Amino acid sequence: MRAEHPKLEAGLAALGIDVRSGTFLSELTSLGIGGTTDLLRITKHDSIPELIGLLEHHDIPYKFLGGGSNLLVGDGELPWVILQLAKPDPEIVLEGNFAHVDAAADLGRTVTFCAKHDLGGMEGLIGVPGTVGGALRMNAGAYGMQIGSYVREVKLYRAAERKIEILKGNQISFEYRHTSFGPDDMMLAVTLELPSKPFKEILQGIRICNEKRRSSQPLGQKSAGCIFKNPPGASAGHMIDELGLKGLSVGDAKVSDRHANFFVNAGRASAKDMLTLISDVRGRVENAFGVKLENEVVVWNA
Ligand code: EPU
């Protein structure tokens, strides 16, 4: 999809939108899969309601992209443009135990920045790729913690209301890899309240989590993290492994040899390959265990 109408282009320029025409989504996703479209980078949060109005006026569908680390995007020319927040400077402002963080900030860098200022709690998230906004939207978690536990306030674009709103932490429900945000809501910024902890102690926790992750997950390979959510009381990776499916592939889409709930792009996998592999594995697990695995990865297919 191209944002090419002259009046639209003038409107986008007036809103300070940086248009990157013909962007390859394969370069913006950790799976390295995805076709082309125009990328619209937002430099001012306040421009979003007007931007959405402008796109709708010109019948241009859109999607919001965070860090692209939990996302499987379709192949070829995509039927929507992509909106993404540009990183502001600074991305994080600390105020006592509160960290005010822009949604575009890198999650790992946020964890280490806070740690250096003796603010802990998020050690488990250290190796989770992506932005703070993406982590917030899906309530990312690992090693017994989840980001939602620390959220005190969220600034977001509410798609249903067509305006920017601030929600208090207690107005949002955070469950396992799920939140009460609407599907089209766009995370803009968050205030986290983090417990005080000496840097050295946080660093020790970070090292332990890093070590666990390195020993069980295919970190150097292109993936979207876990493909499926864990069903209540079970591990999807364990079930897929028990069926002997590590290494199963469709084209270059492959079940990781290291962790069976990670599906990797071992070369030039297409979205079609990856979707076929996902559906094949889901079917086999359902036949064997009577459990229908739910995607954790978000699929944007045309
Ligand atoms: N296991 C296997 N074979 C495998 C993978 C796992 O037998 O190929 C076994 C492990 O030996 C272990 C059990 O399954 O006994 C659980 O494995 P693991 O500790 O790796 O945890 P997981 O349930 O597979 C979850 C999260 C990860 C998170 C880790 C650590 C989900 C879907 N996955 O994985 O999150 O990093 O715990 O806390 O909740 C993600 O969400 O993308 C993600 C990677």
Short mmCIF file of C-alpha atoms and ligand atoms in Angstrom, two decimals:
data_model
loop_
_atom_site.label_atom_id
_atom_site.label_comp_id
_atom_site.label_asym_id
_atom_site.label_seq_id
_atom_site.Cartn_x
_atom_site.Cartn_y
_atom_site.Cartn_z
CA MET A 1 0.00 0.00 0.00
CA ARG A 2 1.35 3.39 -0.93
CA ALA A 3 0.65 6.72 0.76
CA GLU A 4 0.98 8.56 -2.53
CA HIS A 5 -1.91 10.96 -3.10
CA PRO A 6 -0.52 14.56 -3.34
CA LYS A 7 -2.98 15.92 -0.76
CA LEU A 8 -2.16 13.04 1.59
CA GLU A 9 1.57 13.64 1.16
CA ALA A 10 1.12 17.33 2.03
CA GLY A 11 -0.96 16.40 5.10
CA LEU A 12 1.65 13.90 6.28
CA ALA A 13 4.44 16.46 5.85
CA ALA A 14 2.44 19.02 7.86
CA LEU A 15 2.13 16.49 10.71
CA GLY A 16 5.89 15.88 10.71
CA ILE A 17 5.48 12.27 9.53
CA ASP A 18 8.60 10.73 8.04
CA VAL A 19 7.47 8.53 5.11
CA ARG A 20 9.74 5.64 4.10
CA SER A 21 8.38 4.36 0.85
CA GLY A 22 8.63 0.69 -0.12
CA THR A 23 9.95 -0.54 3.25
CA PHE A 24 10.68 -4.26 3.56
CA LEU A 25 8.96 -5.59 6.69
CA SER A 26 11.43 -8.47 6.61
CA GLU A 27 13.98 -5.88 7.74
CA LEU A 28 11.80 -4.66 10.62
CA THR A 29 10.81 -8.02 12.12
CA SER A 30 12.97 -10.39 14.13
CA LEU A 31 11.69 -13.33 12.02
CA GLY A 32 13.04 -11.61 8.91
CA ILE A 33 9.77 -12.30 7.09
CA GLY A 34 7.35 -9.82 5.51
CA GLY A 35 6.60 -7.98 2.27
CA THR A 36 6.74 -4.29 1.34
CA THR A 37 4.69 -1.22 2.13
CA ASP A 38 5.10 2.42 3.12
CA LEU A 39 6.32 3.05 6.65
CA LEU A 40 5.07 6.21 8.36
CA ARG A 41 7.24 7.25 11.31
CA ILE A 42 5.49 9.38 13.92
CA THR A 43 7.61 12.05 15.57
CA LYS A 44 4.90 13.65 17.77
CA HIS A 45 2.32 11.63 19.74
CA ASP A 46 -0.18 14.48 19.44
CA SER A 47 -0.28 14.13 15.66
CA ILE A 48 -1.80 10.61 15.83
CA PRO A 49 -5.55 11.41 15.90
CA GLU A 50 -5.13 13.75 12.91
CA LEU A 51 -2.91 11.21 11.12
CA ILE A 52 -5.54 8.49 11.52
CA GLY A 53 -8.24 10.87 10.27
CA LEU A 54 -6.11 11.68 7.23
CA LEU A 55 -5.47 8.02 6.38
CA GLU A 56 -9.13 7.14 6.77
CA HIS A 57 -10.14 10.08 4.58
CA HIS A 58 -7.90 8.65 1.83
CA ASP A 59 -9.09 5.05 2.44
CA ILE A 60 -5.63 3.89 3.47
CA PRO A 61 -5.67 0.98 5.95
CA TYR A 62 -2.91 1.02 8.57
CA LYS A 63 -1.31 -1.06 11.30
CA PHE A 64 0.82 -0.08 14.29
CA LEU A 65 4.27 -1.64 14.52
CA GLY A 66 6.31 -1.85 17.72
CA GLY A 67 9.67 -3.61 17.66
CA GLY A 68 8.51 -6.38 15.30
CA SER A 69 9.76 -9.13 17.59
CA ASN A 70 6.51 -11.05 18.10
CA LEU A 71 5.16 -10.65 14.61
CA LEU A 72 4.68 -12.72 11.44
CA VAL A 73 3.94 -10.50 8.44
CA GLY A 74 2.57 -11.74 5.10
CA ASP A 75 4.51 -11.84 1.84
CA GLY A 76 4.46 -9.49 -1.19
CA GLU A 77 2.93 -6.01 -1.43
CA LEU A 78 1.02 -5.49 1.81
CA PRO A 79 -2.50 -3.99 1.83
CA TRP A 80 -1.86 -1.48 4.64
CA VAL A 81 0.71 1.12 5.57
CA ILE A 82 2.68 0.76 8.78
CA LEU A 83 2.76 3.35 11.55
CA GLN A 84 5.68 3.35 13.95
CA LEU A 85 6.80 5.74 16.69
CA ALA A 86 10.18 7.38 16.20
CA LYS A 87 12.37 7.21 19.32
CA PRO A 88 12.35 10.47 21.29
CA ASP A 89 15.37 11.77 23.19
CA PRO A 90 15.42 11.00 26.08
CA GLU A 91 13.42 7.75 25.99
CA ILE A 92 13.36 7.35 29.77
CA VAL A 93 12.97 9.89 32.57
CA LEU A 94 13.38 8.74 36.19
CA GLU A 95 11.63 10.31 39.15
CA GLY A 96 12.33 8.44 42.40
CA ASN A 97 10.97 4.91 41.93
CA PHE A 98 9.02 5.91 38.82
CA ALA A 99 10.35 5.41 35.30
CA HIS A 100 8.52 7.35 32.60
CA VAL A 101 9.30 5.44 29.42
CA ASP A 102 8.38 6.10 25.79
CA ALA A 103 6.71 3.14 24.08
CA ALA A 104 9.38 3.21 21.35
CA ALA A 105 12.19 2.57 23.87
CA ASP A 106 14.04 -0.72 23.58
CA LEU A 107 12.94 -3.05 26.39
CA GLY A 108 16.40 -4.46 27.18
CA ARG A 109 17.99 -0.99 27.27
CA THR A 110 15.20 0.18 29.58
CA VAL A 111 15.86 -2.69 31.99
CA THR A 112 19.60 -1.93 32.11
CA PHE A 113 19.11 1.85 32.34
CA CYS A 114 16.81 1.42 35.34
CA ALA A 115 19.19 -1.14 36.87
CA LYS A 116 22.08 1.35 36.68
CA HIS A 117 19.91 3.70 38.74
CA ASP A 118 19.24 0.98 41.35
CA LEU A 119 15.72 0.21 40.11
CA GLY A 120 15.04 -3.52 39.73
CA GLY A 121 12.17 -5.96 39.33
CA MET A 122 12.43 -6.45 35.58
CA GLU A 123 15.52 -8.69 35.51
CA GLY A 124 13.59 -11.53 33.81
CA LEU A 125 12.83 -9.30 30.81
CA ILE A 126 16.45 -8.63 29.99
CA GLY A 127 16.70 -10.92 26.95
CA VAL A 128 13.20 -10.24 25.62
CA PRO A 129 13.59 -8.38 22.31
CA GLY A 130 11.33 -5.52 21.20
CA THR A 131 10.03 -2.22 22.46
CA VAL A 132 8.49 -1.28 25.79
CA GLY A 133 5.20 -0.59 23.95
CA GLY A 134 5.16 -4.09 22.46
CA ALA A 135 5.98 -5.69 25.82
CA LEU A 136 3.20 -3.68 27.44
CA ARG A 137 0.56 -4.55 24.86
CA MET A 138 1.07 -8.31 25.30
CA ASN A 139 2.18 -8.20 28.95
CA ALA A 140 5.55 -9.76 28.16
CA GLY A 141 7.02 -11.87 30.91
CA ALA A 142 9.69 -14.41 31.74
CA TYR A 143 11.21 -16.14 34.73
CA GLY A 144 8.28 -15.49 37.04
CA MET A 145 7.72 -11.80 36.30
CA GLN A 146 5.61 -9.80 33.88
CA ILE A 147 5.82 -6.14 32.92
CA GLY A 148 2.17 -5.48 33.90
CA SER A 149 3.02 -5.83 37.61
CA TYR A 150 4.98 -2.56 37.47
CA VAL A 151 2.63 -0.45 35.34
CA ARG A 152 1.17 2.59 37.09
CA GLU A 153 0.02 4.65 34.12
CA VAL A 154 -0.22 4.23 30.35
CA LYS A 155 -0.58 6.89 27.68
CA LEU A 156 -2.18 5.42 24.58
CA TYR A 157 -4.07 6.22 21.41
CA ARG A 158 -7.52 4.73 22.00
CA ALA A 159 -8.71 3.59 18.58
CA ALA A 160 -12.37 3.28 19.65
CA GLU A 161 -12.43 6.84 21.08
CA ARG A 162 -10.12 8.24 18.41
CA LYS A 163 -8.13 10.14 20.99
CA ILE A 164 -5.10 9.99 23.24
CA GLU A 165 -5.91 8.91 26.80
CA ILE A 166 -4.12 8.19 30.05
CA LEU A 167 -5.11 5.03 31.93
CA LYS A 168 -4.13 4.22 35.51
CA GLY A 169 -2.59 0.78 36.08
CA ASN A 170 -5.69 -0.42 37.93
CA GLN A 171 -7.87 0.37 34.89
CA ILE A 172 -5.96 -2.19 32.82
CA SER A 173 -6.07 -5.93 33.27
CA PHE A 174 -2.80 -7.79 32.75
CA GLU A 175 -3.04 -11.54 32.33
CA TYR A 176 -0.69 -14.19 30.95
CA ARG A 177 0.42 -12.74 27.57
CA HIS A 178 -2.84 -10.79 27.38
CA THR A 179 -4.10 -7.31 28.29
CA SER A 180 -7.40 -5.44 28.17
CA PHE A 181 -6.10 -2.97 25.54
CA GLY A 182 -8.16 -2.90 22.34
CA PRO A 183 -6.66 -4.59 19.27
CA ASP A 184 -6.07 -1.23 17.53
CA ASP A 185 -4.94 0.76 20.56
CA MET A 186 -1.44 2.17 20.20
CA MET A 187 0.83 2.32 23.24
CA LEU A 188 2.58 5.69 23.52
CA ALA A 189 4.25 5.85 26.94
CA VAL A 190 4.20 4.14 30.31
CA THR A 191 5.05 4.95 33.90
CA LEU A 192 6.56 1.99 35.76
CA GLU A 193 7.02 1.89 39.52
CA LEU A 194 10.09 -0.21 40.26
CA PRO A 195 11.48 -1.45 43.56
CA SER A 196 14.80 0.00 44.78
CA LYS A 197 17.61 -2.57 44.61
CA PRO A 198 21.38 -2.19 44.50
CA PHE A 199 22.76 -2.37 40.94
CA LYS A 200 25.05 -5.27 41.86
CA GLU A 201 22.10 -7.37 43.05
CA ILE A 202 20.07 -6.58 39.90
CA LEU A 203 23.08 -7.47 37.75
CA GLN A 204 23.33 -10.86 39.43
CA GLY A 205 19.64 -11.53 38.63
CA ILE A 206 20.17 -10.39 35.04
CA ARG A 207 23.15 -12.74 34.64
CA ILE A 208 21.16 -15.72 35.93
CA CYS A 209 18.26 -15.02 33.53
CA ASN A 210 20.66 -14.47 30.61
CA GLU A 211 22.35 -17.78 31.34
CA LYS A 212 19.02 -19.68 31.52
CA ARG A 213 17.92 -18.11 28.26
CA ARG A 214 21.20 -18.84 26.48
CA SER A 215 21.06 -22.48 27.53
CA SER A 216 17.48 -23.12 26.37
CA GLN A 217 16.61 -20.71 23.52
CA PRO A 218 17.99 -20.24 19.96
CA LEU A 219 19.18 -16.67 20.56
CA GLY A 220 21.33 -16.13 17.49
CA GLN A 221 18.62 -17.20 15.04
CA LYS A 222 15.77 -15.32 13.44
CA SER A 223 12.62 -16.05 15.45
CA ALA A 224 9.60 -14.41 17.05
CA GLY A 225 10.25 -15.96 20.46
CA CYS A 226 7.66 -18.56 21.40
CA ILE A 227 5.15 -19.19 18.62
CA PHE A 228 2.37 -20.54 20.85
CA LYS A 229 1.12 -19.52 24.29
CA ASN A 230 1.48 -22.16 26.95
CA PRO A 231 -1.86 -23.82 27.65
CA PRO A 232 -2.87 -23.71 31.35
CA GLY A 233 -0.55 -25.94 33.39
CA ALA A 234 1.49 -27.15 30.39
CA SER A 235 4.40 -26.12 28.17
CA ALA A 236 3.82 -25.94 24.42
CA GLY A 237 7.56 -26.43 23.82
CA HIS A 238 7.59 -29.58 25.91
CA MET A 239 4.60 -31.07 24.02
CA ILE A 240 6.06 -30.28 20.58
CA ASP A 241 9.39 -31.74 21.66
CA GLU A 242 7.73 -34.90 22.98
CA LEU A 243 6.28 -35.47 19.50
CA GLY A 244 9.82 -35.39 18.08
CA LEU A 245 9.12 -32.31 15.98
CA LYS A 246 12.37 -30.40 16.56
CA GLY A 247 13.91 -29.77 13.13
CA LEU A 248 10.59 -30.21 11.28
CA SER A 249 10.56 -27.73 8.40
CA VAL A 250 8.55 -26.24 5.58
CA GLY A 251 10.96 -24.53 3.18
CA ASP A 252 13.27 -22.49 5.41
CA ALA A 253 10.73 -22.27 8.27
CA LYS A 254 11.91 -24.69 10.92
CA VAL A 255 11.07 -25.85 14.45
CA SER A 256 14.19 -24.93 16.43
CA ASP A 257 16.50 -27.77 17.45
CA ARG A 258 17.07 -25.98 20.74
CA HIS A 259 13.56 -25.01 21.92
CA ALA A 260 10.55 -26.58 20.21
CA ASN A 261 8.25 -23.56 20.73
CA PHE A 262 10.65 -21.33 18.77
CA PHE A 263 10.19 -21.55 15.01
CA VAL A 264 13.15 -20.09 13.16
CA ASN A 265 13.70 -18.61 9.73
CA ALA A 266 16.72 -20.63 8.70
CA GLY A 267 17.30 -18.75 5.44
CA ARG A 268 14.69 -17.18 3.21
CA ALA A 269 11.46 -18.51 4.74
CA SER A 270 8.23 -16.99 3.44
CA ALA A 271 5.21 -16.18 5.59
CA LYS A 272 3.41 -18.97 3.74
CA ASP A 273 6.09 -21.49 4.83
CA MET A 274 5.90 -20.33 8.44
CA LEU A 275 2.09 -20.38 8.52
CA THR A 276 2.03 -23.88 7.05
CA LEU A 277 4.51 -25.06 9.69
CA ILE A 278 2.47 -23.44 12.50
CA SER A 279 -0.72 -25.06 11.32
CA ASP A 280 0.96 -28.46 10.86
CA VAL A 281 2.43 -28.41 14.39
CA ARG A 282 -0.84 -27.16 15.91
CA GLY A 283 -2.68 -30.05 14.21
CA ARG A 284 -0.21 -32.66 15.42
CA VAL A 285 -0.35 -31.39 19.02
CA GLU A 286 -4.15 -31.37 18.92
CA ASN A 287 -4.25 -34.95 17.60
CA ALA A 288 -1.79 -36.21 20.19
CA PHE A 289 -2.81 -34.25 23.28
CA GLY A 290 -6.31 -32.90 22.51
CA VAL A 291 -5.01 -29.36 23.13
CA LYS A 292 -5.47 -26.62 20.55
CA LEU A 293 -2.46 -24.32 20.89
CA GLU A 294 -3.19 -20.62 20.65
CA ASN A 295 -0.77 -18.33 18.79
CA GLU A 296 1.41 -16.07 20.85
CA VAL A 297 2.90 -14.65 17.66
CA VAL A 298 0.73 -11.96 16.08
CA VAL A 299 -0.03 -12.70 12.42
CA TRP A 300 -0.57 -9.89 9.91
CA ASN A 301 -1.51 -11.74 6.79
CA ALA A 302 -3.09 -10.10 3.78
N1 EPU B 1 11.01 -28.12 27.18
C1 EPU B 1 11.29 -29.25 26.48
N2 EPU B 1 11.64 -29.12 25.17
C2 EPU B 1 11.73 -27.92 24.54
C3 EPU B 1 11.41 -26.76 25.27
C4 EPU B 1 11.06 -26.89 26.59
O1 EPU B 1 11.22 -30.35 27.00
O2 EPU B 1 12.06 -27.90 23.37
C5 EPU B 1 10.66 -28.24 28.60
C6 EPU B 1 11.76 -27.65 29.48
O3 EPU B 1 12.78 -28.57 29.72
C7 EPU B 1 10.99 -27.27 30.71
C8 EPU B 1 9.60 -26.91 30.18
O4 EPU B 1 9.50 -27.50 28.88
O5 EPU B 1 10.87 -28.37 31.57
C9 EPU B 1 9.41 -25.41 30.10
O6 EPU B 1 10.41 -24.86 29.24
P1 EPU B 1 10.98 -23.37 29.41
O7 EPU B 1 11.52 -23.19 30.79
O8 EPU B 1 11.85 -23.06 28.26
O9 EPU B 1 9.69 -22.49 29.40
P2 EPU B 1 8.57 -22.34 28.33
O10 EPU B 1 7.28 -22.57 29.04
O11 EPU B 1 8.81 -23.11 27.10
C10 EPU B 1 8.21 -19.81 28.87
C11 EPU B 1 7.86 -18.62 28.03
C12 EPU B 1 9.12 -17.98 27.48
C13 EPU B 1 10.03 -17.58 28.63
C14 EPU B 1 10.37 -18.85 29.43
C15 EPU B 1 11.18 -18.53 30.67
C16 EPU B 1 5.71 -18.89 26.94
C17 EPU B 1 4.99 -19.33 25.72
N3 EPU B 1 7.03 -19.02 26.91
O12 EPU B 1 8.74 -20.78 27.98
O13 EPU B 1 8.73 -16.79 26.82
O14 EPU B 1 11.23 -16.99 28.15
O15 EPU B 1 9.15 -19.45 29.89
O16 EPU B 1 10.40 -17.87 31.61
O17 EPU B 1 5.09 -18.44 27.90
C18 EPU B 1 7.97 -15.92 24.72
O18 EPU B 1 6.93 -15.63 25.31
O19 EPU B 1 8.16 -15.65 23.52
C19 EPU B 1 9.01 -16.61 25.46
C20 EPU B 1 10.12 -17.04 24.89
#
